[in-house]
Coordinates of C-alpha atoms in Angstrom, one line a residue:
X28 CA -3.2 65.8 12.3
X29 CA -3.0 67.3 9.0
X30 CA -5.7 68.5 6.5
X31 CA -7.9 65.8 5.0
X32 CA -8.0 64.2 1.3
X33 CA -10.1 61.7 0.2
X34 CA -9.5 58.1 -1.6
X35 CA -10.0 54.7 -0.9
X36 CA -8.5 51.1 -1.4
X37 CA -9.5 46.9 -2.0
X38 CA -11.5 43.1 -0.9
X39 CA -12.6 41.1 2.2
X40 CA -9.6 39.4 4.5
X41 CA -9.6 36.4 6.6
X42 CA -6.7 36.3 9.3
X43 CA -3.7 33.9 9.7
X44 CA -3.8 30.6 11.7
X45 CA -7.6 29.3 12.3
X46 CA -10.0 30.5 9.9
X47 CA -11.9 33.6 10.9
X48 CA -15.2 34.9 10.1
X49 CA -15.5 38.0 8.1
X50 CA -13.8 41.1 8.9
X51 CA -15.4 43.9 11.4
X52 CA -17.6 46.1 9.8
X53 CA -16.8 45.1 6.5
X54 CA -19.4 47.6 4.8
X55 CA -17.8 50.4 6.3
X56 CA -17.1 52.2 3.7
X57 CA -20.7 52.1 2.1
X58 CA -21.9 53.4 5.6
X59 CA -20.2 55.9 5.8
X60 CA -20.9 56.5 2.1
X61 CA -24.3 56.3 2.6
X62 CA -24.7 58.6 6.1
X63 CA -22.8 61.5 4.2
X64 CA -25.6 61.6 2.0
X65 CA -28.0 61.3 3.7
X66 CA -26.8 64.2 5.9
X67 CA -26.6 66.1 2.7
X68 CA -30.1 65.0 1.6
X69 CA -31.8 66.3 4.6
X70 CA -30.1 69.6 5.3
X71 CA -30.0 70.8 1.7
X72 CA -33.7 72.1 1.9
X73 CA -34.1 72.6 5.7
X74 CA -31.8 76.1 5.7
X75 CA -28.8 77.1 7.0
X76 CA -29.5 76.9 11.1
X77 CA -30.0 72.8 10.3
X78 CA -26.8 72.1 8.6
X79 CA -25.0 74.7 11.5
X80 CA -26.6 72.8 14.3
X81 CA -25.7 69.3 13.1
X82 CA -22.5 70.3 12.3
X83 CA -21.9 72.0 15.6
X84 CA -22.5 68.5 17.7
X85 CA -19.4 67.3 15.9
X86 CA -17.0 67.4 18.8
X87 CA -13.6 68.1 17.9
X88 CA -10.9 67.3 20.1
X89 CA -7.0 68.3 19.6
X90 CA -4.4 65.4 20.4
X91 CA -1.4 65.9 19.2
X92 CA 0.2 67.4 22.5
X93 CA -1.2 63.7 24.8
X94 CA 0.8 61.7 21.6
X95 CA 3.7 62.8 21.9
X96 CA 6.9 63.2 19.8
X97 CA 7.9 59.6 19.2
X98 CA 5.6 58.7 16.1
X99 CA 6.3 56.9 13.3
X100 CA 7.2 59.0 9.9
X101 CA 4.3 60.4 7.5
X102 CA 3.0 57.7 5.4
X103 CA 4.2 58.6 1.2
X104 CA 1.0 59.2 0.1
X105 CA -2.6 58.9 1.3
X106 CA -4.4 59.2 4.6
X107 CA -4.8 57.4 8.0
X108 CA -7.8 57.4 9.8
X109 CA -8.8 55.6 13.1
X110 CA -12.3 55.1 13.5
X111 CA -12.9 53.9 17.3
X112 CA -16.5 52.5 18.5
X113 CA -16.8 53.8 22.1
X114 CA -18.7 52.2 24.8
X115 CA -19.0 55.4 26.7
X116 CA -22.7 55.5 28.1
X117 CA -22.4 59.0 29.9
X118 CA -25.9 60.6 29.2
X119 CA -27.8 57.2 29.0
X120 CA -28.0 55.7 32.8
X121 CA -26.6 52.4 33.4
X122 CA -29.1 50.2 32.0
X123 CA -26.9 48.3 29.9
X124 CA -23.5 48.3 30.9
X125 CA -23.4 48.6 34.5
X126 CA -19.6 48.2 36.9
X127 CA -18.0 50.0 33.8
X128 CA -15.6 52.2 35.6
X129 CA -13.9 54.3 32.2
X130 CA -14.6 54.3 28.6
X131 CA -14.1 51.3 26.7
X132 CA -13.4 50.6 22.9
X133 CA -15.1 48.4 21.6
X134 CA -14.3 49.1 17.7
X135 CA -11.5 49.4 16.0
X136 CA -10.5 50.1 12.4
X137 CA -8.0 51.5 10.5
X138 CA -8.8 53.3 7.2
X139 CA -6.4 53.9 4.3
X140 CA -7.2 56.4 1.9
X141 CA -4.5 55.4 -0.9
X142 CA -3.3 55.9 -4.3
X143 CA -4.3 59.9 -4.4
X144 CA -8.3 58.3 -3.9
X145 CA -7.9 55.3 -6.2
X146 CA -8.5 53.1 -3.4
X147 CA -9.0 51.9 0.4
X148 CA -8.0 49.6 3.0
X149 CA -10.7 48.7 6.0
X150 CA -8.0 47.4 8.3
X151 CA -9.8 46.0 11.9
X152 CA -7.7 45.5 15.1
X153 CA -9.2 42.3 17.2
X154 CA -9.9 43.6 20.6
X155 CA -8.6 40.7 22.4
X156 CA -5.3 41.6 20.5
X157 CA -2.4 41.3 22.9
X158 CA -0.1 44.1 22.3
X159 CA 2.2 46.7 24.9
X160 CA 0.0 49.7 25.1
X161 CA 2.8 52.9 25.7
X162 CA 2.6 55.4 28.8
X163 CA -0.4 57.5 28.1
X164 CA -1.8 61.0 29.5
X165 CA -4.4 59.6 31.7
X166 CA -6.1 63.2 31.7
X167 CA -5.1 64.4 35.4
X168 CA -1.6 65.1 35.1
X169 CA -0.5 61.4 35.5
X170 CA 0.8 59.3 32.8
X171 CA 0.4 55.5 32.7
X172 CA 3.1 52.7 33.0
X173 CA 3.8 50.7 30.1
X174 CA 2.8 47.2 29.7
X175 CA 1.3 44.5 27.8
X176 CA -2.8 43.9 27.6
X177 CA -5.5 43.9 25.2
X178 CA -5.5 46.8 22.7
X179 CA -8.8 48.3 23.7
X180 CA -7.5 49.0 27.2
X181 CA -5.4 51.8 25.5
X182 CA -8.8 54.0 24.9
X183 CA -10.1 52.9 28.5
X184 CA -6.5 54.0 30.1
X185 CA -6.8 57.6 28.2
X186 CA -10.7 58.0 29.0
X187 CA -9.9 57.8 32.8
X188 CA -11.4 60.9 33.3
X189 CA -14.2 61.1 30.8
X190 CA -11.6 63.1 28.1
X191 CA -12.7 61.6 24.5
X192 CA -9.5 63.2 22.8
X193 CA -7.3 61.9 25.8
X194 CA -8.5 58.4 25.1
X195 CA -8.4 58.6 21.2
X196 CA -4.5 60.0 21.9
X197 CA -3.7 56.8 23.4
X198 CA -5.5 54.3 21.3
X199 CA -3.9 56.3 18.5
X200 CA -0.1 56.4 20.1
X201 CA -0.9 52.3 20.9
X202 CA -1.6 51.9 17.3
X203 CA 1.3 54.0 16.2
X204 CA 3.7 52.1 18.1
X205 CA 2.4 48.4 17.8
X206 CA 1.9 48.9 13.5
X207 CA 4.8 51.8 13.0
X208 CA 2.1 53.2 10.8
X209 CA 1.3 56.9 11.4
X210 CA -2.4 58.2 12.3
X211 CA -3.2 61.8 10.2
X212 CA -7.2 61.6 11.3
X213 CA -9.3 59.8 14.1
X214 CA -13.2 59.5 14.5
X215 CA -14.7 58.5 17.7
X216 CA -18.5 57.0 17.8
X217 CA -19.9 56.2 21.0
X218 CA -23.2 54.5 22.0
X219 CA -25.4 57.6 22.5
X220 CA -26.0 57.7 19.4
X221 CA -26.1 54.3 18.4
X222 CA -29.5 53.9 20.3
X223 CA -30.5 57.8 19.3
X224 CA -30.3 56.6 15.9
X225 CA -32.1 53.5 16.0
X226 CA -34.8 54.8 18.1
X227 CA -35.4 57.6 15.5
X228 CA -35.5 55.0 12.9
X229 CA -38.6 53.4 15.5
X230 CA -36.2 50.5 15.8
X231 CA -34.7 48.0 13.5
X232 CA -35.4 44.6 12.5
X233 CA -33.5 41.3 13.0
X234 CA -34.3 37.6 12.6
X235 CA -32.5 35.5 14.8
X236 CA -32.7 31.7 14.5
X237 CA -32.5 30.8 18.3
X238 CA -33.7 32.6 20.6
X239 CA -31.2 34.9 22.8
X240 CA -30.6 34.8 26.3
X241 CA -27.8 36.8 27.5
X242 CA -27.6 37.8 31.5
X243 CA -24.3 40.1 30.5
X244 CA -26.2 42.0 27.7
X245 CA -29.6 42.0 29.4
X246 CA -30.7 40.3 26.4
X247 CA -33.6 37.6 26.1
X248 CA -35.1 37.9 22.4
X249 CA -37.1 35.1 21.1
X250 CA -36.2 33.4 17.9
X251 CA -37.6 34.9 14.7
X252 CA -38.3 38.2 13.0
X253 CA -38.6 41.3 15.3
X254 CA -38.0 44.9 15.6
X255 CA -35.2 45.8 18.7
X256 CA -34.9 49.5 20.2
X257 CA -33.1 50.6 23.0
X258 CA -31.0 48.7 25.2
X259 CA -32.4 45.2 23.3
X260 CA -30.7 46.8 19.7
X261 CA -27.8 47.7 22.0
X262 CA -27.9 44.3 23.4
X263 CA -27.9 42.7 20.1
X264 CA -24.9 43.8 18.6
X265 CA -22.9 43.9 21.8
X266 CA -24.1 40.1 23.0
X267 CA -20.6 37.9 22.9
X268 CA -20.9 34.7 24.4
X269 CA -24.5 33.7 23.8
X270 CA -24.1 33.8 19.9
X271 CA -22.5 32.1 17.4
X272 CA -18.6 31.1 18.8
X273 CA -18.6 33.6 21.5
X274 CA -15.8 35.3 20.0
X275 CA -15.3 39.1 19.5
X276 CA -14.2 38.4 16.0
X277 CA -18.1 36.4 15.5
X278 CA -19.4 39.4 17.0
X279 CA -18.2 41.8 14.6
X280 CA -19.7 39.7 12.2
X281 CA -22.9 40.3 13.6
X282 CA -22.5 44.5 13.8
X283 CA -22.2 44.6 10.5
X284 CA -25.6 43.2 9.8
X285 CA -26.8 45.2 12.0
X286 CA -25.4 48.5 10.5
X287 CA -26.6 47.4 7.2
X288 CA -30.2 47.1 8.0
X289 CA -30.1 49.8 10.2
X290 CA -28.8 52.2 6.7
X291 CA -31.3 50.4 5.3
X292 CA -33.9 51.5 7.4
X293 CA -32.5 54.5 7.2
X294 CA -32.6 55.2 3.6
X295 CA -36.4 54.2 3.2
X296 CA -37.1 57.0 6.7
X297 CA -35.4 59.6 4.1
X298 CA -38.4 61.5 3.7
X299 CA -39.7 61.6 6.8
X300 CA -38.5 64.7 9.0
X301 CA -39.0 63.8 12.2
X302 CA -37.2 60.6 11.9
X303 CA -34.6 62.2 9.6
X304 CA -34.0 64.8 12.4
X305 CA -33.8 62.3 14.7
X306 CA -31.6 60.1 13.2
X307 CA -29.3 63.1 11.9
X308 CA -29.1 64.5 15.2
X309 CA -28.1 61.5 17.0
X310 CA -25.5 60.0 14.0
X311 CA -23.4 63.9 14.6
X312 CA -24.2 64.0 18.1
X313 CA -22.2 60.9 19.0
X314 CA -18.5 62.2 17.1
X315 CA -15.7 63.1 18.1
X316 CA -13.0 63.9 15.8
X317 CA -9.5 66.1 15.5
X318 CA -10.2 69.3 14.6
X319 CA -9.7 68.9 10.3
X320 CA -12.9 66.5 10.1
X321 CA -15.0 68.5 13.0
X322 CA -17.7 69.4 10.4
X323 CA -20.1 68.1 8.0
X324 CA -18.3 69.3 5.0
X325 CA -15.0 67.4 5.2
X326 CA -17.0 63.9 6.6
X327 CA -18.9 64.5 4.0
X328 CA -16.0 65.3 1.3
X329 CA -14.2 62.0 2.7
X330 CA -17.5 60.0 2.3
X331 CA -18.3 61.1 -1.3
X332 CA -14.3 60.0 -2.2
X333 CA -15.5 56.8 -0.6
X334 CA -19.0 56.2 -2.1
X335 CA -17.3 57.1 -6.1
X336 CA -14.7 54.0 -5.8
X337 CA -15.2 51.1 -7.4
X338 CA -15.9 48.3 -4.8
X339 CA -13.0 46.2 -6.0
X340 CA -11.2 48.5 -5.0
X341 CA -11.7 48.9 -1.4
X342 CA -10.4 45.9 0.8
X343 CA -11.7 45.0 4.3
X344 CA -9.2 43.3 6.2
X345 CA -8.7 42.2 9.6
X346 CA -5.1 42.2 11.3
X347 CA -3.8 38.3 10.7
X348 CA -3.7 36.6 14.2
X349 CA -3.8 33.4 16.1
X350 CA -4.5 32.3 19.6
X351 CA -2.4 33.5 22.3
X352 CA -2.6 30.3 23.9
X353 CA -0.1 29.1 21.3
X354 CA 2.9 31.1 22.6
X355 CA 1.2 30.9 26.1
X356 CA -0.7 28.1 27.1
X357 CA -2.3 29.9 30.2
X358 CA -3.8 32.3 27.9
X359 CA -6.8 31.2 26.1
X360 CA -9.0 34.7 25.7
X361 CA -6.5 36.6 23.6
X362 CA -4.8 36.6 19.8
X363 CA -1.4 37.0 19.0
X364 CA -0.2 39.1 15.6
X365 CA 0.9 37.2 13.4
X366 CA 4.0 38.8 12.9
X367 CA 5.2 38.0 9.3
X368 CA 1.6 38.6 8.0
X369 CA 1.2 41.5 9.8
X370 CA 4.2 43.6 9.2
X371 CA 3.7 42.7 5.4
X372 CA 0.5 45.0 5.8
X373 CA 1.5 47.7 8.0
X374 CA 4.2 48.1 5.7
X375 CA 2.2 48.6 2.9
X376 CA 0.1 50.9 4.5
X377 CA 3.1 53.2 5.4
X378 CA 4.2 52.9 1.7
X379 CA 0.8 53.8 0.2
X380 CA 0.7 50.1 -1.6
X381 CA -2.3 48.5 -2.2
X382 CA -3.3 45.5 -0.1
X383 CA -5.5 43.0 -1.2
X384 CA -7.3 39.6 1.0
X385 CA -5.5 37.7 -1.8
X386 CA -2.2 39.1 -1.2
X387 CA -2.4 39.0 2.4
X388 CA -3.5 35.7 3.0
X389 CA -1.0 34.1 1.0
X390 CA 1.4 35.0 3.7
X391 CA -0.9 34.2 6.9
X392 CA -1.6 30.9 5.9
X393 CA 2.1 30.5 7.3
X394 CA 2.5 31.1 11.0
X395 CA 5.7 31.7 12.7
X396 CA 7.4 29.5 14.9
X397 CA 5.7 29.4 18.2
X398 CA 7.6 31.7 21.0
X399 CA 8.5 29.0 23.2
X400 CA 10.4 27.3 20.4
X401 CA 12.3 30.3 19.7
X402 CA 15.4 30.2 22.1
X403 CA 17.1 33.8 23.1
X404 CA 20.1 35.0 24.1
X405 CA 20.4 38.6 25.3
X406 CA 23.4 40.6 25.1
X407 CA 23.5 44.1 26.8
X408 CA 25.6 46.6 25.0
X409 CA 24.6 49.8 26.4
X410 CA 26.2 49.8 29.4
X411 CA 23.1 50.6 31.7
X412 CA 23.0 47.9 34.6
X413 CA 20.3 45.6 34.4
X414 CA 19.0 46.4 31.0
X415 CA 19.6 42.6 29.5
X416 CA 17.5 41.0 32.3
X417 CA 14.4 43.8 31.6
X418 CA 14.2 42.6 28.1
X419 CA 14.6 39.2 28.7
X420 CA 11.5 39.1 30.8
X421 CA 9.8 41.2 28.7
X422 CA 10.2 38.5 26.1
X423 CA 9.7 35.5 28.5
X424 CA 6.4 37.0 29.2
X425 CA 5.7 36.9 25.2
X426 CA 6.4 33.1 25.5
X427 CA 9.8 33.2 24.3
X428 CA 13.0 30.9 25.6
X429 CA 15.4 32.9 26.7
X430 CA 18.8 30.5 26.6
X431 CA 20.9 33.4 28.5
X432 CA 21.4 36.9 29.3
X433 CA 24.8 39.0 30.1
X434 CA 26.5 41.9 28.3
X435 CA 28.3 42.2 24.9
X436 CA 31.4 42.0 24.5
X437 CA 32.0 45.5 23.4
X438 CA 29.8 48.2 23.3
X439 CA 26.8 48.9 20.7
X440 CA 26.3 51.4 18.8
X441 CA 22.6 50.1 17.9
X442 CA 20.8 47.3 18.7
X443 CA 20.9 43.9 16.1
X444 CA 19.6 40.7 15.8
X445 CA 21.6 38.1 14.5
X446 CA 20.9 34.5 14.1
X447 CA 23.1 31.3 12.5
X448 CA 22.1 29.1 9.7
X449 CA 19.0 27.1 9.9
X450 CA 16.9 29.7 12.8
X451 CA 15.9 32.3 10.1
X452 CA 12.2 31.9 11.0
X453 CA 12.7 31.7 14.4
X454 CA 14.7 35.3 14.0
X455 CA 11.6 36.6 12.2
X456 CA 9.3 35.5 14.6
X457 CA 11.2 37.4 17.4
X458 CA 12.0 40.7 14.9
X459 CA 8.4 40.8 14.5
X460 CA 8.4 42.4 18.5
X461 CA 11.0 44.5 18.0
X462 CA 9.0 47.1 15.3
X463 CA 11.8 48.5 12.7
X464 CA 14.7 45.2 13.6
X465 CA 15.9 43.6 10.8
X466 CA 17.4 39.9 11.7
X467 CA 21.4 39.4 10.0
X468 CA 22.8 36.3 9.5
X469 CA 26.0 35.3 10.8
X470 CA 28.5 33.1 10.6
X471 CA 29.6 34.0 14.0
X472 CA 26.6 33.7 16.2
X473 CA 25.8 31.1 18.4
X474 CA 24.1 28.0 17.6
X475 CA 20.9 27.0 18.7
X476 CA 19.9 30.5 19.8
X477 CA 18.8 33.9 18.2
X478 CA 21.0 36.5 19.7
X479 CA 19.4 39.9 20.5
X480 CA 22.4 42.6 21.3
X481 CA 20.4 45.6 22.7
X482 CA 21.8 49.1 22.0
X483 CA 20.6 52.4 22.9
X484 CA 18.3 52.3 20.1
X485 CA 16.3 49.2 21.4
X486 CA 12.5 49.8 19.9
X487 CA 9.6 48.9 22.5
X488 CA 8.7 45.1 23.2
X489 CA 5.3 45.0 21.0
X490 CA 3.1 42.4 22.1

């Protein structure tokens, strides 16, 4: 993780195939504009032991050793940060929540400080997004085996043993190797003190136009305005499928409601110490971040670079996607990448480019070929018994039609895609799994099929 510099970067996002509500969080940026000051507000006058103990609950946690080595290159110019909503109750019984076993993540964004602090990109990652989440350091000594799941398992699998840092290092290293875009900073917020800060606040108030009854969140709320405290405002932004289209993207909608009135609230408590207090002490006693943001000072240095951009110039976008169910028809609780879309933006976040919603969703409007019309031979070039037939299931399970395996006729150097006139989407489509592959036409290849030589260089099957 390296030192932190502030920017930010530009506008709201839908994703690619069926339309999708608005992106997670999508006033990020203003809340965390907004709770800088605020901390800055009410320490400036309350003396140096204040501002020392709020900045001491800041947990920072070292990850660089549970990443690893294989991470994608520095981004040129700006600054990555992963900011990950935790589910972790420990401290706060198991009123809401109960059978969880680990942590869970039940937020995730990406933020791009770009252009030396001329702009910033919101980026959010679906939960239900099917991806391969790496081996990770589960935190006793024992690493986890690869495979393909949702992407908020990765922060579960790491948080095995109750490490925060353990599970940020593999949410991280997942979203290092499914984006190929490096992560410089990460900030964890879990839920003691999302209800610590709404209970200092004396609660919040919502206004929902049906009333709520929701056996998973322990949630029964009449209809109309009302204020919500404890495990019913804890309810209320984690309810799924009793509200709206029981999806995790309508959810997100939702939470970002709630964190605006909640700020709100906030802001009009501002001169009132005890709740202040209450709600300071709660908002820094629920982070966890690497060691270079552990403090109040450089949160509140990457807020202020935050709060001075112009709001045109910070976009909120969510990761372009469709149904999984499209690629495999068993599967009808996940999303897919889309793979063109979504490479256009990771790449732009690696180069330090600004994205726009515009920009973006003039290439998700256009979704790849479905997998199962994308037929596969796979060659083995390495030499390494059995290493065509791993890859072809690995794709099969993807959704892809794999036409034939068996091994190249001479051995490769690195691994290539090639494909034959008329199947360039259908190369693209499968490239889009293979992070850092770049599809070559050939006169030479088969027809009909996509042909996927594997070298000793074969990147990871991303979901």
């Amino acid at each position: 993780m390296k030192a932190v510099q502030t920017g930010a970067g530009s506008g709201p996002a839908r994703s690619g195939g069926r339309p999708r509500p608005r992106s997670p969080l999508r006033r990020i940026g203003r809340w965390i504009a907004v709770a800088a000051a605020l901390l800055v507000l009410g320490t400036s006058g309350a003396g140096g032991w204040l501002y020392t103990r709020l900045s001491g609950n800041i947990q920072g946690a070292g990850v660089d050793g549970a990443i690893g080595d294989n991470r994608p290159s520095a981004t040129q110019g700006g600054e990555n940060i992963l900011v990950i909503g935790s589910d972790s109750r420990k401290g706060t019984g198991d009123g809401y929540g109960r059978g969880l076993t680990s942590m869970q993540s039940d937020t995730l964004l990406l933020l791009h400080v770009g252009g030396s602090g001329k702009w910033a990109t919101v980026v959010s990652f679906p939960r239900d997004s099917w991806v391969r989440i790496p081996a990770c350091d589960q935190g006793d000594g024992t690493f986890s085996v690869p495979h393909h799941f949702k992407i908020n398992e990765a922060f579960a699998i790491g948080g095995s043993t109750g490490d925060t840092g353990k599970a940020a290092a593999c949410a991280i290293k997942t979203v290092e190797q499914n984006t190929r875009v490096r992560i410089d900073h990460f900030l964890v917020v879990d839920f003691r003190g999302f209800t610590g800060m709404v209970n200092a606040l004396d609660g919040v108030e919502i206004c929902p136009e049906r009333p709520i009854h929701d056996r998973k969140a322990h949630l029964d709320l009449r209809a109309g305005c009302q204020t919500v405290k404890d495990s019913e405002a804890l309810g209320y932004v984690r309810a799924r499928y009793s509200l709206g289209d029981g999806t995790d993207i309508g959810r997100i909608g939702r939470q970002q409601e709630f964190m605006r009135a909640l700020v709100a609230r906030a802001k009009a408590k501002l001169y009132n110490p005890g709740a202040l207090y209450g709600f300071l002490d709660s908002a820094t006693g629920s982070l966890t971040t690497d060691p270079e943001l552990a403090g109040l000072k450089p949160l509140h240095e990457l807020a202020s670079g935050l709060k001075a951009l112009p709001t045109n110039r910070i976009s909120f976008l969510t990761v372009p996607n469709y149904p999984r169910e499209r690629d495999v028809p068993s599967d009808r609780a996940n999303v897919v990448w889309n793979g063109p879309a979504a490479q256009r933006l990771f790449t732009a976040l690696a180069l330090d480019r600004e994205m726009t919603a515009a920009r973006l969703a003039e290439t998700a409007r256009q979704l790849p070929p479905a997998a199962a019309t994308v037929a596969v031979t796979v060659l083995n070039g390495t030499g390494v018994t059995g290493r065509a037939r791993e890859t072809a299931d690995r794709l099969r399970a993807l959704g892809f039609r794999i036409s034939g395996t068996g091994n190249a006729p001479a051995p490769a150097q690195r691994t290539t895609l090639t494909y034959p006139e008329g199947l360039a989407d259908q190369a693209r489509a499968l490239a889009a799994h293979l992070p850092g592959l770049v599809p070559i036409r050939s006169a030479r290849a088969a027809p009909g099929t996509v042909t996927l030589t594997i070298g000793p260089d074969l990147p990871a099957v991303t979901g």
